[in-house]
Amino acid sequence: MLNKSVAVIDVRSSEITAVVAERGVNNTFIIKSSFTSEYDGYAEGQFLDVNGFDQALASVVKRTLSACGDKVKSVYVGVPGEFTQVVNSDNVISFSSLKKVTRSDVKALESASLPSVRKGWRLIRSGCLYYVLSDMRRVVSPVGMLTDSLRGRLCHYLCSSAYCDCVENCLSKFGGIAEINFIPSVHAEAMYLIPPEKRDEYAVLFDFGFISSSYSVICGNGVAYSESFSLGAGHLALYLTEVMEMPYEVALAILSKVNLNSKEGAATMLEHSFGGRLYRYTASEVKEKLREALDGICETIEECRQNYTERNLDYKTLYMTGESALTVRGASDHISGRLVRTVSVISPQIPYYDKPQFSSLFSLIDMALKDRESKSFFRFF
């Protein structure tokens, strides 16, 4: 039934997907409709073709409304890392005597910690890394605990106003949609994909996208640091195009035929037909060039690691997900060797969707449903 469902729009750097979903049994989801449109994507915090984005978004929304009988009144829209800023705050409130912390106390601390208004950015959500009680215990949920002070290390997610405007201008064409809720994708993925016990000890998440990727440091129920950069599998294909003079469409196809861990002979060839012509390349040369391109991405990941100086994360597993995490077989092993750290590819634990390219979509669905469940007095449909 629609009154149990949420409408979610996942904006990735190669395509846009809109789904209507509800929660199933055993931590699964029931997908009632799903529509996807490709578009040119984004880089450096901007859409490469604003009109193309508008058309792709309108296409998936129109088909979703048609499938649901125009009953969608509210939508949740994911905000990619390229359009997100994470701002941390560290504030303390004191009480006159020892008392049990109430939800109102937590709300007061959160309100006092909100970042100042920044031109060109809009606050869309706040989260908690952890709270500290007067006896120096670090907790994620302080409600009901005795203390005479409460310190909060919080994170606040800002969304580019230009991104919000593009989405809102498009959705305003559909008169039945009365409410738009923005969810930072990096936050949704962190909360859904990484277990709480791993987040409490700090965790590192790498979303490997098609044109844009994100590196995030996760702590508690929030993100301590996040940085996005315009590199992804699309750039691997572009590198092959430049150094091996192959058409871009051929390079994209070749990516899925490579296994960086395989042992081939010197004469092993990779082939792909395009435009009525058969293209053939030596497997060893393609693999060599792909390793070079991946090294460039590894250097950027290493720069992100060095930019976060609050905690030593050298020994932490790099959790890798995203639409390009499995594009090139053996890429995770190469990244692991290059960074000298364990790399673990993670994905939703859902039948038929247990692949990293679905991570952002199901992370957003999960967070949207939790929002709805915690605000059950709102009527979204």
mmCIF file of C-alpha atoms in Angstrom:
data_model
loop_
_atom_site.group_PDB
_atom_site.id
_atom_site.type_symbol
_atom_site.label_atom_id
_atom_site.label_comp_id
_atom_site.label_asym_id
_atom_site.label_seq_id
_atom_site.Cartn_x
_atom_site.Cartn_y
_atom_site.Cartn_z
ATOM 1 C CA MET A 1 0.000 0.000 0.000
ATOM 2 C CA LEU A 2 1.217 3.491 -0.840
ATOM 3 C CA ASN A 3 0.722 4.731 2.721
ATOM 4 C CA LYS A 4 3.678 2.515 3.734
ATOM 5 C CA SER A 5 5.923 3.584 0.872
ATOM 6 C CA VAL A 6 8.485 6.258 0.122
ATOM 7 C CA ALA A 7 9.496 7.744 -3.221
ATOM 8 C CA VAL A 8 13.277 8.042 -3.525
ATOM 9 C CA ILE A 9 15.440 9.588 -6.244
ATOM 10 C CA ASP A 10 19.073 8.489 -6.434
ATOM 11 C CA VAL A 11 21.275 10.875 -8.445
ATOM 12 C CA ARG A 12 24.545 9.264 -9.523
ATOM 13 C CA SER A 13 27.216 10.535 -11.882
ATOM 14 C CA SER A 14 25.976 8.431 -14.800
ATOM 15 C CA GLU A 15 22.246 7.967 -14.278
ATOM 16 C CA ILE A 16 19.225 8.861 -12.160
ATOM 17 C CA THR A 17 16.936 6.269 -10.594
ATOM 18 C CA ALA A 18 13.525 6.853 -9.017
ATOM 19 C CA VAL A 19 11.866 4.122 -6.956
ATOM 20 C CA VAL A 20 8.813 3.679 -4.803
ATOM 21 C CA ALA A 21 9.629 1.222 -2.029
ATOM 22 C CA GLU A 22 8.521 -0.041 1.346
ATOM 23 C CA ARG A 23 10.136 -2.146 4.011
ATOM 24 C CA GLY A 24 9.898 -5.924 3.691
ATOM 25 C CA VAL A 25 10.788 -8.733 6.088
ATOM 26 C CA ASN A 26 14.268 -9.563 7.400
ATOM 27 C CA ASN A 27 15.731 -6.134 6.535
ATOM 28 C CA THR A 28 14.676 -6.342 2.902
ATOM 29 C CA PHE A 29 12.710 -3.902 0.771
ATOM 30 C CA ILE A 30 9.765 -4.216 -1.562
ATOM 31 C CA ILE A 31 10.371 -2.261 -4.768
ATOM 32 C CA LYS A 32 6.985 -1.241 -6.176
ATOM 33 C CA SER A 33 8.353 0.700 -9.144
ATOM 34 C CA SER A 34 11.781 1.595 -10.494
ATOM 35 C CA PHE A 35 12.786 3.789 -13.429
ATOM 36 C CA THR A 36 16.237 4.905 -14.588
ATOM 37 C CA SER A 37 17.494 7.503 -17.065
ATOM 38 C CA GLU A 38 21.056 8.088 -18.170
ATOM 39 C CA TYR A 39 22.481 11.610 -18.451
ATOM 40 C CA ASP A 40 25.853 13.346 -18.764
ATOM 41 C CA GLY A 41 26.515 13.513 -15.023
ATOM 42 C CA TYR A 42 28.451 16.075 -13.001
ATOM 43 C CA ALA A 43 32.000 17.110 -12.189
ATOM 44 C CA GLU A 44 33.662 19.768 -10.036
ATOM 45 C CA GLY A 45 30.373 20.450 -8.259
ATOM 46 C CA GLN A 46 28.398 21.224 -11.418
ATOM 47 C CA PHE A 47 26.140 19.375 -13.817
ATOM 48 C CA LEU A 48 27.801 18.931 -17.191
ATOM 49 C CA ASP A 49 24.445 19.627 -18.883
ATOM 50 C CA VAL A 50 21.767 21.217 -16.689
ATOM 51 C CA ASN A 51 19.060 20.735 -19.311
ATOM 52 C CA GLY A 52 20.039 17.100 -19.712
ATOM 53 C CA PHE A 53 19.780 16.596 -15.945
ATOM 54 C CA ASP A 54 16.370 18.280 -15.905
ATOM 55 C CA GLN A 55 15.094 16.039 -18.700
ATOM 56 C CA ALA A 56 16.427 12.844 -17.095
ATOM 57 C CA LEU A 57 14.950 13.739 -13.705
ATOM 58 C CA ALA A 58 11.603 14.694 -15.229
ATOM 59 C CA SER A 59 11.554 11.406 -17.151
ATOM 60 C CA VAL A 60 11.933 9.149 -14.107
ATOM 61 C CA VAL A 61 9.511 11.232 -12.034
ATOM 62 C CA LYS A 62 6.858 11.244 -14.766
ATOM 63 C CA ARG A 63 7.053 7.467 -15.151
ATOM 64 C CA THR A 64 6.957 7.004 -11.368
ATOM 65 C CA LEU A 65 3.853 9.151 -11.015
ATOM 66 C CA SER A 66 2.176 7.265 -13.830
ATOM 67 C CA ALA A 67 2.949 3.911 -12.216
ATOM 68 C CA CYS A 68 1.597 5.085 -8.859
ATOM 69 C CA GLY A 69 -1.509 6.795 -10.162
ATOM 70 C CA ASP A 70 -0.150 10.271 -9.376
ATOM 71 C CA LYS A 71 -0.405 9.542 -5.633
ATOM 72 C CA VAL A 72 3.139 10.577 -4.721
ATOM 73 C CA LYS A 73 3.006 13.677 -2.509
ATOM 74 C CA SER A 74 6.557 13.655 -1.134
ATOM 75 C CA VAL A 75 9.951 12.613 -2.486
ATOM 76 C CA TYR A 76 13.369 12.016 -0.968
ATOM 77 C CA VAL A 77 16.238 13.128 -3.184
ATOM 78 C CA GLY A 78 19.816 11.989 -2.661
ATOM 79 C CA VAL A 79 22.554 14.618 -2.725
ATOM 80 C CA PRO A 80 25.867 13.325 -4.188
ATOM 81 C CA GLY A 81 29.126 14.118 -2.459
ATOM 82 C CA GLU A 82 30.046 16.595 -5.231
ATOM 83 C CA PHE A 83 27.242 18.853 -3.993
ATOM 84 C CA THR A 84 27.749 18.275 -0.254
ATOM 85 C CA GLN A 85 29.818 19.995 2.413
ATOM 86 C CA VAL A 86 30.311 18.351 5.822
ATOM 87 C CA VAL A 87 30.785 20.785 8.718
ATOM 88 C CA ASN A 88 31.704 19.477 12.183
ATOM 89 C CA SER A 89 30.967 21.232 15.479
ATOM 90 C CA ASP A 90 31.998 20.580 19.090
ATOM 91 C CA ASN A 91 29.827 22.229 21.745
ATOM 92 C CA VAL A 92 29.071 21.751 25.469
ATOM 93 C CA ILE A 93 26.033 22.594 27.575
ATOM 94 C CA SER A 94 26.117 22.473 31.410
ATOM 95 C CA PHE A 95 23.390 21.717 33.934
ATOM 96 C CA SER A 96 23.049 23.133 37.440
ATOM 97 C CA SER A 97 23.248 19.643 38.966
ATOM 98 C CA LEU A 98 23.395 15.971 38.065
ATOM 99 C CA LYS A 99 20.370 15.038 35.948
ATOM 100 C CA LYS A 100 19.099 12.593 33.371
ATOM 101 C CA VAL A 101 19.564 13.849 29.838
ATOM 102 C CA THR A 102 16.295 14.433 27.990
ATOM 103 C CA ARG A 103 15.554 14.696 24.297
ATOM 104 C CA SER A 104 15.016 18.412 24.833
ATOM 105 C CA ASP A 105 18.580 18.719 26.174
ATOM 106 C CA VAL A 106 19.934 16.989 23.077
ATOM 107 C CA LYS A 107 17.843 19.242 20.836
ATOM 108 C CA ALA A 108 19.123 22.323 22.674
ATOM 109 C CA LEU A 109 22.723 21.225 22.127
ATOM 110 C CA GLU A 110 22.058 20.507 18.452
ATOM 111 C CA SER A 111 20.400 23.906 17.959
ATOM 112 C CA ALA A 112 23.344 25.668 19.594
ATOM 113 C CA SER A 113 25.739 23.824 17.290
ATOM 114 C CA LEU A 114 24.197 24.686 13.926
ATOM 115 C CA PRO A 115 26.683 26.250 11.499
ATOM 116 C CA SER A 116 26.284 29.832 10.363
ATOM 117 C CA VAL A 117 24.554 30.509 7.076
ATOM 118 C CA ARG A 118 26.881 30.116 4.104
ATOM 119 C CA LYS A 119 26.120 31.804 0.814
ATOM 120 C CA GLY A 120 25.413 29.263 -1.891
ATOM 121 C CA TRP A 121 24.747 26.429 0.568
ATOM 122 C CA ARG A 122 21.684 25.076 2.340
ATOM 123 C CA LEU A 123 21.609 23.055 5.592
ATOM 124 C CA ILE A 124 19.734 19.805 4.859
ATOM 125 C CA ARG A 125 20.534 17.522 7.801
ATOM 126 C CA SER A 126 22.590 17.122 10.967
ATOM 127 C CA GLY A 127 24.058 14.016 12.545
ATOM 128 C CA CYS A 128 25.956 12.972 15.644
ATOM 129 C CA LEU A 129 29.462 11.582 15.775
ATOM 130 C CA TYR A 130 29.223 11.078 19.536
ATOM 131 C CA TYR A 131 28.314 12.702 22.865
ATOM 132 C CA VAL A 132 30.529 12.925 25.947
ATOM 133 C CA LEU A 133 29.148 12.869 29.514
ATOM 134 C CA SER A 134 30.758 14.586 32.521
ATOM 135 C CA ASP A 135 32.433 11.314 33.550
ATOM 136 C CA MET A 136 34.085 11.301 30.085
ATOM 137 C CA ARG A 137 32.053 8.389 28.749
ATOM 138 C CA ARG A 138 31.529 8.611 24.994
ATOM 139 C CA VAL A 139 28.064 7.571 23.866
ATOM 140 C CA VAL A 140 25.955 7.766 20.725
ATOM 141 C CA SER A 141 22.620 8.189 22.532
ATOM 142 C CA PRO A 142 22.830 10.106 25.849
ATOM 143 C CA VAL A 143 19.078 10.275 26.603
ATOM 144 C CA GLY A 144 18.342 8.920 30.095
ATOM 145 C CA MET A 145 21.968 9.003 31.274
ATOM 146 C CA LEU A 146 23.096 10.906 34.385
ATOM 147 C CA THR A 147 25.470 13.844 33.890
ATOM 148 C CA ASP A 148 25.925 17.497 34.762
ATOM 149 C CA SER A 149 27.215 18.431 31.311
ATOM 150 C CA LEU A 150 26.786 17.243 27.768
ATOM 151 C CA ARG A 151 29.317 17.669 25.016
ATOM 152 C CA GLY A 152 28.331 16.926 21.449
ATOM 153 C CA ARG A 153 30.541 16.295 18.435
ATOM 154 C CA LEU A 154 28.074 16.852 15.628
ATOM 155 C CA CYS A 155 28.192 16.961 11.855
ATOM 156 C CA HIS A 156 26.071 19.125 9.591
ATOM 157 C CA TYR A 157 25.431 18.506 5.913
ATOM 158 C CA LEU A 158 25.188 21.452 3.560
ATOM 159 C CA CYS A 159 23.850 21.057 0.037
ATOM 160 C CA SER A 160 24.752 23.306 -2.858
ATOM 161 C CA SER A 161 21.910 25.774 -3.380
ATOM 162 C CA ALA A 162 22.364 25.363 -7.131
ATOM 163 C CA TYR A 163 21.702 21.616 -6.800
ATOM 164 C CA CYS A 164 18.583 22.220 -4.688
ATOM 165 C CA ASP A 165 17.349 24.800 -7.191
ATOM 166 C CA CYS A 166 17.812 22.426 -10.151
ATOM 167 C CA VAL A 167 15.877 19.671 -8.397
ATOM 168 C CA GLU A 168 13.120 21.942 -7.104
ATOM 169 C CA ASN A 169 12.662 23.690 -10.443
ATOM 170 C CA CYS A 170 12.218 20.340 -12.167
ATOM 171 C CA LEU A 171 9.848 18.861 -9.580
ATOM 172 C CA SER A 172 7.743 22.031 -9.495
ATOM 173 C CA LYS A 173 6.404 20.944 -12.888
ATOM 174 C CA PHE A 174 4.582 18.128 -11.105
ATOM 175 C CA GLY A 175 1.893 19.856 -9.091
ATOM 176 C CA GLY A 176 1.092 16.851 -6.914
ATOM 177 C CA ILE A 177 4.521 16.794 -5.230
ATOM 178 C CA ALA A 178 4.144 18.960 -2.144
ATOM 179 C CA GLU A 179 7.324 18.098 -0.233
ATOM 180 C CA ILE A 180 10.971 17.547 -1.222
ATOM 181 C CA ASN A 181 13.411 16.109 1.328
ATOM 182 C CA PHE A 182 17.143 16.129 0.598
ATOM 183 C CA ILE A 183 19.362 13.346 1.997
ATOM 184 C CA PRO A 184 23.189 13.469 1.775
ATOM 185 C CA SER A 185 24.171 10.237 0.031
ATOM 186 C CA VAL A 186 27.484 9.947 1.930
ATOM 187 C CA HIS A 187 25.583 9.973 5.231
ATOM 188 C CA ALA A 188 22.980 7.460 4.060
ATOM 189 C CA GLU A 189 25.639 5.043 2.792
ATOM 190 C CA ALA A 190 27.679 5.332 5.993
ATOM 191 C CA MET A 191 24.687 4.537 8.197
ATOM 192 C CA TYR A 192 23.346 1.697 6.057
ATOM 193 C CA LEU A 193 26.461 -0.094 4.829
ATOM 194 C CA ILE A 194 28.837 0.067 7.801
ATOM 195 C CA PRO A 195 27.871 -1.696 11.072
ATOM 196 C CA PRO A 196 27.616 0.495 14.214
ATOM 197 C CA GLU A 197 30.519 -1.279 15.941
ATOM 198 C CA LYS A 198 32.782 -0.405 13.002
ATOM 199 C CA ARG A 199 31.575 3.206 12.905
ATOM 200 C CA ASP A 200 32.193 3.659 16.644
ATOM 201 C CA GLU A 201 35.883 2.931 16.064
ATOM 202 C CA TYR A 202 36.065 5.168 12.967
ATOM 203 C CA ALA A 203 35.715 3.723 9.492
ATOM 204 C CA VAL A 204 36.735 4.827 5.994
ATOM 205 C CA LEU A 205 34.329 4.633 3.053
ATOM 206 C CA PHE A 206 35.256 5.082 -0.605
ATOM 207 C CA ASP A 207 32.392 5.439 -3.085
ATOM 208 C CA PHE A 208 33.884 4.701 -6.501
ATOM 209 C CA GLY A 209 31.610 6.413 -9.019
ATOM 210 C CA PHE A 210 31.544 6.714 -12.785
ATOM 211 C CA ILE A 211 32.645 10.345 -13.072
ATOM 212 C CA SER A 212 32.782 11.398 -9.427
ATOM 213 C CA SER A 213 33.939 9.529 -6.303
ATOM 214 C CA SER A 214 33.860 10.282 -2.566
ATOM 215 C CA TYR A 215 36.187 9.511 0.352
ATOM 216 C CA SER A 216 34.608 9.742 3.812
ATOM 217 C CA VAL A 217 35.672 9.166 7.409
ATOM 218 C CA ILE A 218 32.783 7.781 9.451
ATOM 219 C CA CYS A 219 32.353 8.012 13.220
ATOM 220 C CA GLY A 220 29.343 7.057 15.336
ATOM 221 C CA ASN A 221 26.202 8.189 13.589
ATOM 222 C CA GLY A 222 27.826 10.782 11.383
ATOM 223 C CA VAL A 223 30.583 11.725 8.972
ATOM 224 C CA ALA A 224 33.722 13.303 10.407
ATOM 225 C CA TYR A 225 35.221 14.187 7.029
ATOM 226 C CA SER A 226 34.225 13.856 3.395
ATOM 227 C CA GLU A 227 35.855 14.885 0.153
ATOM 228 C CA SER A 228 34.708 14.267 -3.409
ATOM 229 C CA PHE A 229 36.787 14.330 -6.547
ATOM 230 C CA SER A 230 35.948 14.075 -10.229
ATOM 231 C CA LEU A 231 37.520 10.708 -10.998
ATOM 232 C CA GLY A 232 35.879 7.348 -11.688
ATOM 233 C CA ALA A 233 35.548 4.476 -14.104
ATOM 234 C CA GLY A 234 34.676 6.917 -16.864
ATOM 235 C CA HIS A 235 38.148 8.390 -16.487
ATOM 236 C CA LEU A 236 39.713 4.926 -16.713
ATOM 237 C CA ALA A 237 38.015 4.540 -20.098
ATOM 238 C CA LEU A 238 39.091 8.038 -21.110
ATOM 239 C CA TYR A 239 42.699 7.199 -20.249
ATOM 240 C CA LEU A 240 42.567 4.135 -22.495
ATOM 241 C CA THR A 241 41.119 6.322 -25.239
ATOM 242 C CA GLU A 242 44.004 8.766 -24.954
ATOM 243 C CA VAL A 243 46.945 6.384 -24.638
ATOM 244 C CA MET A 244 45.749 3.530 -26.845
ATOM 245 C CA GLU A 245 43.740 5.490 -29.414
ATOM 246 C CA MET A 246 40.574 3.452 -28.992
ATOM 247 C CA PRO A 247 37.027 4.904 -29.268
ATOM 248 C CA TYR A 248 35.528 5.813 -25.901
ATOM 249 C CA GLU A 249 32.625 3.381 -26.363
ATOM 250 C CA VAL A 250 35.123 0.587 -27.011
ATOM 251 C CA ALA A 251 37.158 1.584 -23.959
ATOM 252 C CA LEU A 252 34.048 1.369 -21.746
ATOM 253 C CA ALA A 253 33.316 -2.117 -23.056
ATOM 254 C CA ILE A 254 36.930 -3.232 -22.620
ATOM 255 C CA LEU A 255 36.860 -2.282 -18.918
ATOM 256 C CA SER A 256 34.426 -5.091 -18.134
ATOM 257 C CA LYS A 257 36.557 -7.627 -20.053
ATOM 258 C CA VAL A 258 39.735 -7.020 -18.065
ATOM 259 C CA ASN A 259 40.820 -9.000 -15.019
ATOM 260 C CA LEU A 260 43.867 -7.414 -13.423
ATOM 261 C CA ASN A 261 44.538 -10.595 -11.420
ATOM 262 C CA SER A 262 44.554 -12.992 -14.365
ATOM 263 C CA LYS A 263 47.656 -14.438 -15.984
ATOM 264 C CA GLU A 264 47.565 -14.207 -19.774
ATOM 265 C CA GLY A 265 50.107 -15.015 -22.411
ATOM 266 C CA ALA A 266 51.808 -12.291 -24.434
ATOM 267 C CA ALA A 267 49.510 -12.954 -27.396
ATOM 268 C CA THR A 268 46.203 -12.783 -25.463
ATOM 269 C CA MET A 269 43.887 -10.233 -27.058
ATOM 270 C CA LEU A 270 40.827 -8.297 -25.892
ATOM 271 C CA GLU A 271 38.216 -7.709 -28.593
ATOM 272 C CA HIS A 272 35.106 -5.613 -29.057
ATOM 273 C CA SER A 273 32.953 -4.848 -32.108
ATOM 274 C CA PHE A 274 31.766 -1.280 -32.576
ATOM 275 C CA GLY A 275 30.507 0.631 -35.597
ATOM 276 C CA GLY A 276 30.912 -2.335 -37.884
ATOM 277 C CA ARG A 277 34.574 -2.810 -36.972
ATOM 278 C CA LEU A 278 36.362 -5.297 -34.709
ATOM 279 C CA TYR A 279 38.837 -3.664 -32.302
ATOM 280 C CA ARG A 280 41.623 -5.852 -30.853
ATOM 281 C CA TYR A 281 44.158 -4.939 -28.171
ATOM 282 C CA THR A 282 46.857 -6.827 -26.314
ATOM 283 C CA ALA A 283 45.510 -7.747 -22.857
ATOM 284 C CA SER A 284 48.828 -7.100 -21.130
ATOM 285 C CA GLU A 285 49.054 -3.551 -22.506
ATOM 286 C CA VAL A 286 45.459 -2.739 -21.548
ATOM 287 C CA LYS A 287 46.089 -3.997 -18.009
ATOM 288 C CA GLU A 288 49.286 -1.965 -17.730
ATOM 289 C CA LYS A 289 47.486 1.229 -18.763
ATOM 290 C CA LEU A 290 44.558 0.543 -16.415
ATOM 291 C CA ARG A 291 46.948 0.091 -13.503
ATOM 292 C CA GLU A 292 48.472 3.469 -14.360
ATOM 293 C CA ALA A 293 45.029 5.086 -14.355
ATOM 294 C CA LEU A 294 44.096 3.402 -11.077
ATOM 295 C CA ASP A 295 47.349 4.656 -9.556
ATOM 296 C CA GLY A 296 46.123 8.190 -10.214
ATOM 297 C CA ILE A 297 42.934 7.477 -8.267
ATOM 298 C CA CYS A 298 44.982 5.905 -5.468
ATOM 299 C CA GLU A 299 47.094 9.060 -5.228
ATOM 300 C CA THR A 300 43.950 11.116 -4.754
ATOM 301 C CA ILE A 301 42.682 8.726 -2.059
ATOM 302 C CA GLU A 302 46.030 9.068 -0.307
ATOM 303 C CA GLU A 303 45.753 12.870 -0.447
ATOM 304 C CA CYS A 304 42.320 12.618 1.188
ATOM 305 C CA ARG A 305 43.781 10.428 3.937
ATOM 306 C CA GLN A 306 46.519 12.954 4.589
ATOM 307 C CA ASN A 307 44.034 15.836 4.664
ATOM 308 C CA TYR A 308 42.213 14.266 7.616
ATOM 309 C CA THR A 309 44.612 14.809 10.501
ATOM 310 C CA GLU A 310 42.437 14.289 13.591
ATOM 311 C CA ARG A 311 43.068 10.562 13.805
ATOM 312 C CA ASN A 312 45.526 8.023 12.435
ATOM 313 C CA LEU A 313 43.587 5.862 9.980
ATOM 314 C CA ASP A 314 46.529 4.130 8.280
ATOM 315 C CA TYR A 315 45.537 0.716 9.602
ATOM 316 C CA LYS A 316 41.826 1.047 8.862
ATOM 317 C CA THR A 317 40.098 -1.056 6.215
ATOM 318 C CA LEU A 318 39.019 0.940 3.180
ATOM 319 C CA TYR A 319 35.385 0.019 2.543
ATOM 320 C CA MET A 320 34.779 0.411 -1.183
ATOM 321 C CA THR A 321 31.376 0.647 -2.845
ATOM 322 C CA GLY A 322 29.695 2.533 -5.677
ATOM 323 C CA GLU A 323 28.665 2.085 -9.286
ATOM 324 C CA SER A 324 32.250 1.434 -10.466
ATOM 325 C CA ALA A 325 33.542 -0.732 -7.611
ATOM 326 C CA LEU A 326 33.288 -3.917 -9.707
ATOM 327 C CA THR A 327 33.685 -2.453 -13.198
ATOM 328 C CA VAL A 328 37.263 -3.696 -13.508
ATOM 329 C CA ARG A 329 37.884 -7.098 -11.964
ATOM 330 C CA GLY A 330 40.884 -7.002 -9.693
ATOM 331 C CA ALA A 331 40.724 -3.220 -9.179
ATOM 332 C CA SER A 332 40.144 -3.568 -5.435
ATOM 333 C CA ASP A 333 43.215 -5.792 -5.094
ATOM 334 C CA HIS A 334 45.324 -3.305 -7.039
ATOM 335 C CA ILE A 335 44.094 -0.414 -4.884
ATOM 336 C CA SER A 336 44.823 -2.476 -1.763
ATOM 337 C CA GLY A 337 48.378 -3.147 -2.869
ATOM 338 C CA ARG A 338 48.976 0.434 -3.941
ATOM 339 C CA LEU A 339 47.667 1.911 -0.658
ATOM 340 C CA VAL A 340 49.135 -0.882 1.502
ATOM 341 C CA ARG A 341 45.847 -1.392 3.351
ATOM 342 C CA THR A 342 42.953 -3.831 3.321
ATOM 343 C CA VAL A 343 40.194 -2.993 0.833
ATOM 344 C CA SER A 344 36.776 -4.559 1.347
ATOM 345 C CA VAL A 345 34.041 -4.183 -1.279
ATOM 346 C CA ILE A 346 30.643 -3.723 0.423
ATOM 347 C CA SER A 347 27.097 -3.717 -0.928
ATOM 348 C CA PRO A 348 23.482 -4.060 0.250
ATOM 349 C CA GLN A 349 22.768 -7.503 1.716
ATOM 350 C CA ILE A 350 19.606 -7.902 -0.329
ATOM 351 C CA PRO A 351 18.813 -10.713 -2.772
ATOM 352 C CA TYR A 352 19.203 -9.642 -6.432
ATOM 353 C CA TYR A 353 20.594 -6.239 -5.364
ATOM 354 C CA ASP A 354 23.728 -7.356 -3.510
ATOM 355 C CA LYS A 355 26.069 -5.394 -5.739
ATOM 356 C CA PRO A 356 27.873 -2.121 -4.914
ATOM 357 C CA GLN A 357 26.199 -0.207 -7.750
ATOM 358 C CA PHE A 358 22.971 -0.399 -5.713
ATOM 359 C CA SER A 359 24.550 0.905 -2.493
ATOM 360 C CA SER A 360 23.501 4.539 -2.754
ATOM 361 C CA LEU A 361 19.951 3.657 -3.847
ATOM 362 C CA PHE A 362 19.191 1.263 -0.989
ATOM 363 C CA SER A 363 21.000 3.453 1.541
ATOM 364 C CA LEU A 364 18.684 6.306 0.573
ATOM 365 C CA ILE A 365 15.630 4.037 0.689
ATOM 366 C CA ASP A 366 16.566 2.860 4.184
ATOM 367 C CA MET A 367 17.109 6.385 5.494
ATOM 368 C CA ALA A 368 13.914 7.682 3.882
ATOM 369 C CA LEU A 369 11.896 4.888 5.496
ATOM 370 C CA LYS A 370 13.506 5.552 8.881
ATOM 371 C CA ASP A 371 12.640 9.227 8.530
ATOM 372 C CA ARG A 372 9.075 8.309 7.708
ATOM 373 C CA GLU A 373 8.857 5.846 10.583
ATOM 374 C CA SER A 374 10.198 8.410 13.066
ATOM 375 C CA LYS A 375 7.714 11.005 11.813
ATOM 376 C CA SER A 376 4.738 8.740 11.333
ATOM 377 C CA PHE A 377 2.331 11.590 11.971
ATOM 378 C CA PHE A 378 3.343 13.141 8.624
ATOM 379 C CA ARG A 379 1.307 12.107 5.639
ATOM 380 C CA PHE A 380 3.580 11.646 2.667
ATOM 381 C CA PHE A 381 1.190 9.909 0.302
#
